[in-house]
Amino acid sequence: MTGKTGSQLPLLQRVVVAGQLRYWIITSWALALATMIPLPWVALWYGVTLLSGLVRGAVDKRRDALPAGAGTLVATLSCVSWAIAPLLAWFLGGLHGDTLAAVLLCAGYFLVFTQMRAAPREALLVSSPYSLATVVILADMYGEPQFWTVLAALPVLAISLLIKVLITQLKDRELQAVADRQAELIVELEQARDRANAASEAKSNFLAVISHELRTPMNGVLGAAQLLDHDGLAARDREYVRLIQGSGENLLGLLNDLLDVSKMEAGKLELHPEPIVLADFQARLVGPCRAQAEAKGLELVVVQQDPAPGRVLGDPLRLGQVVQNLLSNAIKFTETGRVTLTLSSRDADDHCELTFAVEDTGPGIDAEGQARLFQPFQQLDDSSTRRFGGTGLGLTIARRIAHQMQGDVVVRSTPGLGSTFTFTARVTRLADAEPAADTVAEAGTDPGRLRVLVVEDHAVNRLILQAWLTAQGHEVSVAEDGEAALVAAGREAFDLILMDVNMPVMDGLTATRQLRRRSGPNGSVPVVILSASARREDHEIGLAAGADAYLNKPIDFGALATLLGRLPRRSGPVEAGPGQRAAA
């Protein structure tokens, strides 16, 4: 529960917290005295008692810095002025002065024992001026009929104060027990939170390891399939190879979804904005899905409603992930007709809201299905799961990414008439840039015969990379770890080094750092990280180590061929192709 601030407390509680209550009580006693005794005496008592109250307030604020017992001594001296009030009422109050004196004495005792309920022995000492005033009054009453009545009433007052102190202490102990239990619960909750955070971190690390362990053998499977696909196979054999490639790519897609969900749970799903040329970006979005639509006999239509800004600042990887997920779903669930992608934009100051609407002529979704459509691991029904597959994570991830882009993913659907999924994202508009002098070769340019060093500890991956590069006419040397790579790099010059990360003896990042510190023939040679990790932070660590670009495993030979065609004519980052990030 959140505690109230001082301004939210009731008036009387604010007075107590501010330490001003004693001045209100002094004023009330002065008003009571003013009804019975001469005003000069009231004014004198009021001034002296206010002054003692100020001194006591100042001492209370510095209690921790004072010697032991100093606070009790000051409180006792302060009570001397208070105890004079019942004496003034008794001797100067006239007919009803004795009544007021008794009331003030009882009030004085009550105030002291309430304030010092946790230390009854100190309370007895601080209230001694009231006890002395009581003795003076009894002495003055001695011999009068009411003397014995008043004397007999004193034990009643003492027992009442004792009961009050005991009950208050009992309540305080109960409250302290509750507070102690709350403190224990807070510690337990903090420990549980720490354990949950540790478990989440362990899960993230486990997924990173699993990602590496799955991508490494998948590199062999898909790499071999790509080699076979370019090997002049018969039509039937080529179809089998395509099945292997398609199944492997589907497995990688599921793996990426699981990694994204893990990042979402850990709050680590981050955006990495960079300049985007929307015309090029649109072409890259639609290209992979057009063949998928044509294979099902569907028409894929792209409509640009408004003039789109030339360049914007956004995360192209995440934007493309959401749009391609929506397009892929539309094509997957539509049997006949067409799928339409409508792009529009709306300006707002220096920002721009991009809208991607994907409309299909599929079966549509009822209201109940729409209500659970964006829940993780949810499919519309069991038959959908069996027929179309999938984990039910795509739309959950898409909406979370959209929210991080200050947008959303919403659906409008009518059963039997199709569905429209609309994705909005907020990006920053950029001025159109002048074409810069290009220091790299155009994509697709024949790089010529290259001397390539492949650094990879996995024998199958080495074999596949060596086979493909050799088939492309390049001269290939291999090394099994980072240390062997440094030895090879010190012996001869290379045009390119393909460097794995996790290797025995010396890992690829350490080898890259040492290579960059050397002044030999390969000090500035382009180094491309072959990363089995799909985590972006790992890629950034690789680029920071001195690598020029990276390729995710399993290696796409088309992306590798594009990267080879963009080798720099001078030292600098290699420009990666679509879907493969390069150093900034």
PDB file of C-alpha atoms in Angstrom, residues 59-334:
ATOM      1  CA  VAL A  59      15.955  18.965  21.365  1.00  0.00           C
ATOM      2  CA  ASP A  60      13.641  16.256  19.946  1.00  0.00           C
ATOM      3  CA  LYS A  61      14.885  16.981  16.431  1.00  0.00           C
ATOM      4  CA  ARG A  62      18.505  16.496  17.564  1.00  0.00           C
ATOM      5  CA  ARG A  63      17.875  13.631  19.991  1.00  0.00           C
ATOM      6  CA  ASP A  64      20.166  11.214  18.138  1.00  0.00           C
ATOM      7  CA  ALA A  65      23.095  13.632  18.347  1.00  0.00           C
ATOM      8  CA  LEU A  66      22.675  14.353  22.093  1.00  0.00           C
ATOM      9  CA  PRO A  67      24.103  12.365  25.042  1.00  0.00           C
ATOM     10  CA  ALA A  68      21.968   9.596  26.495  1.00  0.00           C
ATOM     11  CA  GLY A  69      19.385  10.954  28.916  1.00  0.00           C
ATOM     12  CA  ALA A  70      19.516  14.529  27.645  1.00  0.00           C
ATOM     13  CA  GLY A  71      16.116  14.243  25.981  1.00  0.00           C
ATOM     14  CA  THR A  72      14.499  12.883  29.153  1.00  0.00           C
ATOM     15  CA  LEU A  73      16.003  15.694  31.240  1.00  0.00           C
ATOM     16  CA  VAL A  74      14.696  18.379  28.881  1.00  0.00           C
ATOM     17  CA  ALA A  75      11.247  16.766  28.806  1.00  0.00           C
ATOM     18  CA  THR A  76      11.158  16.731  32.620  1.00  0.00           C
ATOM     19  CA  LEU A  77      12.136  20.413  32.818  1.00  0.00           C
ATOM     20  CA  SER A  78       9.495  21.231  30.214  1.00  0.00           C
ATOM     21  CA  CYS A  79       6.840  19.504  32.354  1.00  0.00           C
ATOM     22  CA  VAL A  80       7.708  21.832  35.246  1.00  0.00           C
ATOM     23  CA  SER A  81       6.031  24.735  33.423  1.00  0.00           C
ATOM     24  CA  TRP A  82       3.095  22.528  32.507  1.00  0.00           C
ATOM     25  CA  ALA A  83       2.697  21.377  36.147  1.00  0.00           C
ATOM     26  CA  ILE A  84       2.421  25.014  37.296  1.00  0.00           C
ATOM     27  CA  ALA A  85      -0.938  25.276  35.467  1.00  0.00           C
ATOM     28  CA  PRO A  86      -2.910  23.059  37.938  1.00  0.00           C
ATOM     29  CA  LEU A  87      -1.239  24.898  40.866  1.00  0.00           C
ATOM     30  CA  LEU A  88      -2.393  28.254  39.435  1.00  0.00           C
ATOM     31  CA  ALA A  89      -5.890  26.859  39.034  1.00  0.00           C
ATOM     32  CA  TRP A  90      -5.869  25.481  42.597  1.00  0.00           C
ATOM     33  CA  PHE A  91      -4.611  28.585  44.375  1.00  0.00           C
ATOM     34  CA  LEU A  92      -6.034  31.372  42.119  1.00  0.00           C
ATOM     35  CA  GLY A  93      -9.035  29.728  40.491  1.00  0.00           C
ATOM     36  CA  GLY A  94     -11.654  30.554  43.045  1.00  0.00           C
ATOM     37  CA  LEU A  95     -14.735  28.409  43.583  1.00  0.00           C
ATOM     38  CA  HIS A  96     -14.156  25.894  40.754  1.00  0.00           C
ATOM     39  CA  GLY A  97     -10.377  26.086  40.633  1.00  0.00           C
ATOM     40  CA  ASP A  98     -10.007  22.678  42.301  1.00  0.00           C
ATOM     41  CA  THR A  99     -11.999  21.028  39.521  1.00  0.00           C
ATOM     42  CA  LEU A 100      -9.825  22.592  36.804  1.00  0.00           C
ATOM     43  CA  ALA A 101      -6.682  21.655  38.730  1.00  0.00           C
ATOM     44  CA  ALA A 102      -7.783  17.995  38.888  1.00  0.00           C
ATOM     45  CA  VAL A 103      -8.609  17.979  35.166  1.00  0.00           C
ATOM     46  CA  LEU A 104      -5.234  19.490  34.224  1.00  0.00           C
ATOM     47  CA  LEU A 105      -3.338  17.018  36.408  1.00  0.00           C
ATOM     48  CA  CYS A 106      -5.139  14.043  34.873  1.00  0.00           C
ATOM     49  CA  ALA A 107      -4.575  15.467  31.369  1.00  0.00           C
ATOM     50  CA  GLY A 108      -0.887  16.004  32.099  1.00  0.00           C
ATOM     51  CA  TYR A 109      -0.376  12.430  33.251  1.00  0.00           C
ATOM     52  CA  PHE A 110      -2.367  11.136  30.278  1.00  0.00           C
ATOM     53  CA  LEU A 111      -0.291  13.131  27.770  1.00  0.00           C
ATOM     54  CA  VAL A 112       3.045  12.003  29.233  1.00  0.00           C
ATOM     55  CA  PHE A 113       2.181   8.311  29.435  1.00  0.00           C
ATOM     56  CA  THR A 114       0.629   8.340  25.962  1.00  0.00           C
ATOM     57  CA  GLN A 115       3.661   9.958  24.388  1.00  0.00           C
ATOM     58  CA  MET A 116       6.122   7.758  26.263  1.00  0.00           C
ATOM     59  CA  ARG A 117       4.107   4.527  26.322  1.00  0.00           C
ATOM     60  CA  ALA A 118       7.089   2.479  25.159  1.00  0.00           C
ATOM     61  CA  ALA A 119       9.198   3.656  28.146  1.00  0.00           C
ATOM     62  CA  PRO A 120       7.029   3.733  31.297  1.00  0.00           C
ATOM     63  CA  ARG A 121      10.009   4.242  33.649  1.00  0.00           C
ATOM     64  CA  GLU A 122      11.070   7.358  31.771  1.00  0.00           C
ATOM     65  CA  ALA A 123       7.419   8.475  31.801  1.00  0.00           C
ATOM     66  CA  LEU A 124       7.399   8.299  35.611  1.00  0.00           C
ATOM     67  CA  LEU A 125      10.470  10.543  35.705  1.00  0.00           C
ATOM     68  CA  VAL A 126       9.131  13.045  33.152  1.00  0.00           C
ATOM     69  CA  SER A 127       5.763  13.250  34.973  1.00  0.00           C
ATOM     70  CA  SER A 128       7.412  13.890  38.360  1.00  0.00           C
ATOM     71  CA  PRO A 129       6.555  17.625  38.224  1.00  0.00           C
ATOM     72  CA  TYR A 130       2.855  16.638  38.106  1.00  0.00           C
ATOM     73  CA  SER A 131       3.459  14.323  41.057  1.00  0.00           C
ATOM     74  CA  LEU A 132       5.108  17.194  42.949  1.00  0.00           C
ATOM     75  CA  ALA A 133       2.138  19.457  42.119  1.00  0.00           C
ATOM     76  CA  THR A 134      -0.208  16.747  43.410  1.00  0.00           C
ATOM     77  CA  VAL A 135       1.751  16.562  46.698  1.00  0.00           C
ATOM     78  CA  VAL A 136       1.542  20.374  47.090  1.00  0.00           C
ATOM     79  CA  ILE A 137      -2.218  20.328  46.497  1.00  0.00           C
ATOM     80  CA  LEU A 138      -2.718  17.448  48.958  1.00  0.00           C
ATOM     81  CA  ALA A 139      -0.655  19.282  51.547  1.00  0.00           C
ATOM     82  CA  ASP A 140      -2.857  22.344  51.120  1.00  0.00           C
ATOM     83  CA  MET A 141      -5.970  20.156  51.493  1.00  0.00           C
ATOM     84  CA  TYR A 142      -4.773  18.376  54.592  1.00  0.00           C
ATOM     85  CA  GLY A 143      -7.339  18.561  57.381  1.00  0.00           C
ATOM     86  CA  GLU A 144     -10.254  19.266  55.016  1.00  0.00           C
ATOM     87  CA  PRO A 145     -13.071  16.716  54.478  1.00  0.00           C
ATOM     88  CA  GLN A 146     -12.251  16.112  50.751  1.00  0.00           C
ATOM     89  CA  PHE A 147      -8.591  15.309  51.516  1.00  0.00           C
ATOM     90  CA  TRP A 148      -9.228  11.584  52.004  1.00  0.00           C
ATOM     91  CA  THR A 149     -11.496  11.420  48.965  1.00  0.00           C
ATOM     92  CA  VAL A 150      -8.822  12.911  46.742  1.00  0.00           C
ATOM     93  CA  LEU A 151      -6.137  10.731  48.302  1.00  0.00           C
ATOM     94  CA  ALA A 152      -8.255   7.613  47.669  1.00  0.00           C
ATOM     95  CA  ALA A 153      -8.754   8.678  44.032  1.00  0.00           C
ATOM     96  CA  LEU A 154      -5.013   8.700  43.339  1.00  0.00           C
ATOM     97  CA  PRO A 155      -4.681   4.865  43.189  1.00  0.00           C
ATOM     98  CA  VAL A 156      -7.628   4.800  40.795  1.00  0.00           C
ATOM     99  CA  LEU A 157      -5.785   7.262  38.536  1.00  0.00           C
ATOM    100  CA  ALA A 158      -2.548   5.275  38.856  1.00  0.00           C
ATOM    101  CA  ILE A 159      -4.255   1.961  38.030  1.00  0.00           C
ATOM    102  CA  SER A 160      -6.018   3.563  35.043  1.00  0.00           C
ATOM    103  CA  LEU A 161      -2.711   4.876  33.737  1.00  0.00           C
ATOM    104  CA  LEU A 162      -1.101   1.464  34.295  1.00  0.00           C
ATOM    105  CA  ILE A 163      -3.884  -0.324  32.394  1.00  0.00           C
ATOM    106  CA  LYS A 164      -3.625   2.218  29.592  1.00  0.00           C
ATOM    107  CA  VAL A 165       0.123   1.713  29.333  1.00  0.00           C
ATOM    108  CA  LEU A 166      -0.197  -2.098  29.383  1.00  0.00           C
ATOM    109  CA  ILE A 167      -2.929  -2.186  26.742  1.00  0.00           C
ATOM    110  CA  THR A 168      -1.086   0.328  24.579  1.00  0.00           C
ATOM    111  CA  GLN A 169       2.117  -1.696  24.836  1.00  0.00           C
ATOM    112  CA  LEU A 170       0.182  -4.856  23.939  1.00  0.00           C
ATOM    113  CA  LYS A 171      -1.276  -3.135  20.884  1.00  0.00           C
ATOM    114  CA  ASP A 172       2.139  -1.774  19.954  1.00  0.00           C
ATOM    115  CA  ARG A 173       3.599  -5.277  20.174  1.00  0.00           C
ATOM    116  CA  GLU A 174       0.828  -6.576  17.915  1.00  0.00           C
ATOM    117  CA  LEU A 175       1.469  -3.780  15.442  1.00  0.00           C
ATOM    118  CA  GLN A 176       5.209  -4.451  15.628  1.00  0.00           C
ATOM    119  CA  ALA A 177       4.569  -8.149  14.989  1.00  0.00           C
ATOM    120  CA  VAL A 178       2.501  -7.221  11.938  1.00  0.00           C
ATOM    121  CA  ALA A 179       5.233  -4.838  10.770  1.00  0.00           C
ATOM    122  CA  ASP A 180       7.894  -7.521  11.303  1.00  0.00           C
ATOM    123  CA  ARG A 181       5.809 -10.011   9.355  1.00  0.00           C
ATOM    124  CA  GLN A 182       5.345  -7.488   6.578  1.00  0.00           C
ATOM    125  CA  ALA A 183       9.101  -6.942   6.515  1.00  0.00           C
ATOM    126  CA  GLU A 184       9.629 -10.713   6.296  1.00  0.00           C
ATOM    127  CA  LEU A 185       7.095 -10.943   3.477  1.00  0.00           C
ATOM    128  CA  ILE A 186       8.834  -8.104   1.637  1.00  0.00           C
ATOM    129  CA  VAL A 187      12.161  -9.917   1.995  1.00  0.00           C
ATOM    130  CA  GLU A 188      10.543 -13.149   0.791  1.00  0.00           C
ATOM    131  CA  LEU A 189       8.953 -11.340  -2.147  1.00  0.00           C
ATOM    132  CA  GLU A 190      12.274  -9.724  -3.032  1.00  0.00           C
ATOM    133  CA  GLN A 191      13.974 -13.105  -2.864  1.00  0.00           C
ATOM    134  CA  ALA A 192      11.227 -14.621  -5.011  1.00  0.00           C
ATOM    135  CA  ARG A 193      11.628 -11.741  -7.468  1.00  0.00           C
ATOM    136  CA  ASP A 194      15.387 -12.283  -7.562  1.00  0.00           C
ATOM    137  CA  ARG A 195      14.871 -16.006  -8.124  1.00  0.00           C
ATOM    138  CA  ALA A 196      12.380 -15.262 -10.907  1.00  0.00           C
ATOM    139  CA  ASN A 197      14.802 -12.796 -12.498  1.00  0.00           C
ATOM    140  CA  ALA A 198      17.594 -15.331 -12.217  1.00  0.00           C
ATOM    141  CA  ALA A 199      15.358 -17.996 -13.739  1.00  0.00           C
ATOM    142  CA  SER A 200      14.403 -15.627 -16.557  1.00  0.00           C
ATOM    143  CA  GLU A 201      18.057 -14.809 -17.169  1.00  0.00           C
ATOM    144  CA  ALA A 202      18.920 -18.506 -17.090  1.00  0.00           C
ATOM    145  CA  LYS A 203      16.113 -19.174 -19.554  1.00  0.00           C
ATOM    146  CA  SER A 204      17.378 -16.458 -21.877  1.00  0.00           C
ATOM    147  CA  ASN A 205      20.890 -17.881 -21.700  1.00  0.00           C
ATOM    148  CA  PHE A 206      19.520 -21.371 -22.237  1.00  0.00           C
ATOM    149  CA  LEU A 207      17.606 -20.219 -25.313  1.00  0.00           C
ATOM    150  CA  ALA A 208      20.735 -18.528 -26.639  1.00  0.00           C
ATOM    151  CA  VAL A 209      22.644 -21.797 -26.242  1.00  0.00           C
ATOM    152  CA  ILE A 210      19.796 -23.800 -27.780  1.00  0.00           C
ATOM    153  CA  SER A 211      19.678 -21.304 -30.631  1.00  0.00           C
ATOM    154  CA  HIS A 212      23.357 -21.883 -31.292  1.00  0.00           C
ATOM    155  CA  GLU A 213      23.099 -25.649 -30.953  1.00  0.00           C
ATOM    156  CA  LEU A 214      20.091 -25.852 -33.298  1.00  0.00           C
ATOM    157  CA  ARG A 215      21.353 -23.381 -35.870  1.00  0.00           C
ATOM    158  CA  THR A 216      24.731 -25.065 -36.172  1.00  0.00           C
ATOM    159  CA  PRO A 217      23.386 -28.448 -37.401  1.00  0.00           C
ATOM    160  CA  MET A 218      20.664 -26.651 -39.388  1.00  0.00           C
ATOM    161  CA  ASN A 219      23.473 -24.860 -41.200  1.00  0.00           C
ATOM    162  CA  GLY A 220      24.676 -28.267 -42.346  1.00  0.00           C
ATOM    163  CA  VAL A 221      21.201 -29.411 -43.384  1.00  0.00           C
ATOM    164  CA  LEU A 222      20.196 -26.272 -45.260  1.00  0.00           C
ATOM    165  CA  GLY A 223      23.693 -25.675 -46.606  1.00  0.00           C
ATOM    166  CA  ALA A 224      23.811 -29.157 -48.084  1.00  0.00           C
ATOM    167  CA  ALA A 225      20.316 -28.661 -49.507  1.00  0.00           C
ATOM    168  CA  GLN A 226      21.410 -25.410 -51.196  1.00  0.00           C
ATOM    169  CA  LEU A 227      24.463 -27.157 -52.684  1.00  0.00           C
ATOM    170  CA  LEU A 228      22.295 -29.968 -54.010  1.00  0.00           C
ATOM    171  CA  ASP A 229      19.798 -27.482 -55.449  1.00  0.00           C
ATOM    172  CA  HIS A 230      22.582 -26.028 -57.624  1.00  0.00           C
ATOM    173  CA  ASP A 231      23.910 -29.424 -58.650  1.00  0.00           C
ATOM    174  CA  GLY A 232      21.751 -30.206 -61.717  1.00  0.00           C
ATOM    175  CA  LEU A 233      19.414 -32.646 -60.018  1.00  0.00           C
ATOM    176  CA  ALA A 234      16.509 -34.379 -61.678  1.00  0.00           C
ATOM    177  CA  ALA A 235      13.107 -32.773 -61.190  1.00  0.00           C
ATOM    178  CA  ARG A 236      11.960 -35.349 -58.609  1.00  0.00           C
ATOM    179  CA  ASP A 237      15.193 -35.038 -56.589  1.00  0.00           C
ATOM    180  CA  ARG A 238      15.023 -31.247 -56.761  1.00  0.00           C
ATOM    181  CA  GLU A 239      11.518 -31.409 -55.269  1.00  0.00           C
ATOM    182  CA  TYR A 240      12.849 -33.434 -52.345  1.00  0.00           C
ATOM    183  CA  VAL A 241      15.597 -30.859 -51.798  1.00  0.00           C
ATOM    184  CA  ARG A 242      13.024 -28.062 -51.800  1.00  0.00           C
ATOM    185  CA  LEU A 243      11.054 -29.967 -49.148  1.00  0.00           C
ATOM    186  CA  ILE A 244      14.180 -30.145 -46.980  1.00  0.00           C
ATOM    187  CA  GLN A 245      14.764 -26.402 -47.420  1.00  0.00           C
ATOM    188  CA  GLY A 246      11.160 -25.478 -46.666  1.00  0.00           C
ATOM    189  CA  SER A 247      10.994 -27.643 -43.538  1.00  0.00           C
ATOM    190  CA  GLY A 248      14.301 -26.274 -42.266  1.00  0.00           C
ATOM    191  CA  GLU A 249      13.204 -22.673 -42.812  1.00  0.00           C
ATOM    192  CA  ASN A 250       9.916 -23.367 -40.979  1.00  0.00           C
ATOM    193  CA  LEU A 251      11.884 -24.764 -38.038  1.00  0.00           C
ATOM    194  CA  LEU A 252      14.030 -21.638 -37.954  1.00  0.00           C
ATOM    195  CA  GLY A 253      10.913 -19.459 -37.991  1.00  0.00           C
ATOM    196  CA  LEU A 254       9.513 -21.291 -34.967  1.00  0.00           C
ATOM    197  CA  LEU A 255      12.857 -20.933 -33.188  1.00  0.00           C
ATOM    198  CA  ASN A 256      12.903 -17.177 -33.848  1.00  0.00           C
ATOM    199  CA  ASP A 257       9.352 -16.847 -32.468  1.00  0.00           C
ATOM    200  CA  LEU A 258      10.327 -18.603 -29.250  1.00  0.00           C
ATOM    201  CA  LEU A 259      13.366 -16.352 -28.844  1.00  0.00           C
ATOM    202  CA  ASP A 260      11.202 -13.240 -29.366  1.00  0.00           C
ATOM    203  CA  VAL A 261       8.691 -14.411 -26.745  1.00  0.00           C
ATOM    204  CA  SER A 262      11.545 -14.968 -24.305  1.00  0.00           C
ATOM    205  CA  LYS A 263      12.771 -11.410 -24.951  1.00  0.00           C
ATOM    206  CA  MET A 264       9.242 -10.061 -24.463  1.00  0.00           C
ATOM    207  CA  GLU A 265       8.931 -11.785 -21.084  1.00  0.00           C
ATOM    208  CA  ALA A 266      12.313 -10.444 -20.001  1.00  0.00           C
ATOM    209  CA  GLY A 267      11.533  -6.934 -21.290  1.00  0.00           C
ATOM    210  CA  LYS A 268      14.476  -7.120 -23.689  1.00  0.00           C
ATOM    211  CA  LEU A 269      12.639  -6.851 -26.998  1.00  0.00           C
ATOM    212  CA  GLU A 270      14.297  -3.645 -28.182  1.00  0.00           C
ATOM    213  CA  LEU A 271      14.055  -1.545 -31.334  1.00  0.00           C
ATOM    214  CA  HIS A 272      17.115  -0.435 -33.295  1.00  0.00           C
ATOM    215  CA  PRO A 273      16.130   2.469 -35.565  1.00  0.00           C
ATOM    216  CA  GLU A 274      18.084   3.193 -38.727  1.00  0.00           C
ATOM    217  CA  PRO A 275      17.340   5.101 -41.944  1.00  0.00           C
ATOM    218  CA  ILE A 276      14.895   3.310 -44.252  1.00  0.00           C
ATOM    219  CA  VAL A 277      14.207   4.088 -47.919  1.00  0.00           C
ATOM    220  CA  LEU A 278      10.516   3.182 -48.040  1.00  0.00           C
ATOM    221  CA  ALA A 279      10.407   2.352 -51.756  1.00  0.00           C
ATOM    222  CA  ASP A 280      13.179  -0.231 -51.370  1.00  0.00           C
ATOM    223  CA  PHE A 281      11.714  -1.452 -48.102  1.00  0.00           C
ATOM    224  CA  GLN A 282       8.309  -2.029 -49.712  1.00  0.00           C
ATOM    225  CA  ALA A 283       9.838  -4.083 -52.502  1.00  0.00           C
ATOM    226  CA  ARG A 284      11.707  -6.259 -50.000  1.00  0.00           C
ATOM    227  CA  LEU A 285       8.511  -6.792 -48.009  1.00  0.00           C
ATOM    228  CA  VAL A 286       6.405  -7.998 -50.910  1.00  0.00           C
ATOM    229  CA  GLY A 287       9.024 -10.009 -52.790  1.00  0.00           C
ATOM    230  CA  PRO A 288       9.154 -13.133 -50.591  1.00  0.00           C
ATOM    231  CA  CYS A 289       5.357 -13.268 -50.251  1.00  0.00           C
ATOM    232  CA  ARG A 290       4.539 -12.875 -53.952  1.00  0.00           C
ATOM    233  CA  ALA A 291       5.938 -16.294 -54.850  1.00  0.00           C
ATOM    234  CA  GLN A 292       4.034 -17.811 -51.927  1.00  0.00           C
ATOM    235  CA  ALA A 293       0.779 -16.272 -53.190  1.00  0.00           C
ATOM    236  CA  GLU A 294       1.374 -17.335 -56.791  1.00  0.00           C
ATOM    237  CA  ALA A 295       2.031 -20.904 -55.650  1.00  0.00           C
ATOM    238  CA  LYS A 296      -1.518 -20.979 -54.211  1.00  0.00           C
ATOM    239  CA  GLY A 297      -3.061 -19.265 -57.230  1.00  0.00           C
ATOM    240  CA  LEU A 298      -3.746 -16.054 -55.278  1.00  0.00           C
ATOM    241  CA  GLU A 299      -3.349 -12.509 -56.490  1.00  0.00           C
ATOM    242  CA  LEU A 300      -1.167 -10.277 -54.345  1.00  0.00           C
ATOM    243  CA  VAL A 301      -2.033  -6.611 -54.856  1.00  0.00           C
ATOM    244  CA  VAL A 302      -0.096  -3.655 -53.434  1.00  0.00           C
ATOM    245  CA  VAL A 303      -1.878  -0.299 -53.152  1.00  0.00           C
ATOM    246  CA  GLN A 304      -0.138   2.959 -52.195  1.00  0.00           C
ATOM    247  CA  GLN A 305      -2.884   5.333 -51.027  1.00  0.00           C
ATOM    248  CA  ASP A 306      -0.845   8.415 -50.155  1.00  0.00           C
ATOM    249  CA  PRO A 307       2.556   9.647 -51.279  1.00  0.00           C
ATOM    250  CA  ALA A 308       4.942   7.969 -48.863  1.00  0.00           C
ATOM    251  CA  PRO A 309       7.901   9.853 -47.376  1.00  0.00           C
ATOM    252  CA  GLY A 310      11.180   9.009 -49.068  1.00  0.00           C
ATOM    253  CA  ARG A 311      13.197   8.175 -45.955  1.00  0.00           C
ATOM    254  CA  VAL A 312      12.192   7.477 -42.363  1.00  0.00           C
ATOM    255  CA  LEU A 313      13.961   6.411 -39.176  1.00  0.00           C
ATOM    256  CA  GLY A 314      12.691   3.064 -37.910  1.00  0.00           C
ATOM    257  CA  ASP A 315      13.607  -0.542 -37.267  1.00  0.00           C
ATOM    258  CA  PRO A 316      13.418  -2.235 -40.686  1.00  0.00           C
ATOM    259  CA  LEU A 317      13.881  -5.717 -39.259  1.00  0.00           C
ATOM    260  CA  ARG A 318      10.922  -5.435 -36.858  1.00  0.00           C
ATOM    261  CA  LEU A 319       8.735  -3.518 -39.324  1.00  0.00           C
ATOM    262  CA  GLY A 320       9.322  -6.201 -41.915  1.00  0.00           C
ATOM    263  CA  GLN A 321       8.731  -8.952 -39.370  1.00  0.00           C
ATOM    264  CA  VAL A 322       5.233  -7.647 -38.546  1.00  0.00           C
ATOM    265  CA  VAL A 323       4.141  -6.930 -42.135  1.00  0.00           C
ATOM    266  CA  GLN A 324       5.457 -10.231 -43.484  1.00  0.00           C
ATOM    267  CA  ASN A 325       3.732 -12.088 -40.646  1.00  0.00           C
ATOM    268  CA  LEU A 326       0.405 -10.488 -41.593  1.00  0.00           C
ATOM    269  CA  LEU A 327       0.950 -11.183 -45.294  1.00  0.00           C
ATOM    270  CA  SER A 328       2.020 -14.761 -44.638  1.00  0.00           C
ATOM    271  CA  ASN A 329      -1.040 -15.411 -42.460  1.00  0.00           C
ATOM    272  CA  ALA A 330      -3.361 -13.922 -45.067  1.00  0.00           C
ATOM    273  CA  ILE A 331      -1.909 -16.089 -47.821  1.00  0.00           C
ATOM    274  CA  LYS A 332      -1.880 -19.182 -45.612  1.00  0.00           C
ATOM    275  CA  PHE A 333      -5.556 -18.922 -44.637  1.00  0.00           C
ATOM    276  CA  THR A 334      -6.924 -17.758 -48.019  1.00  0.00           C
TER     277      THR A 334
END
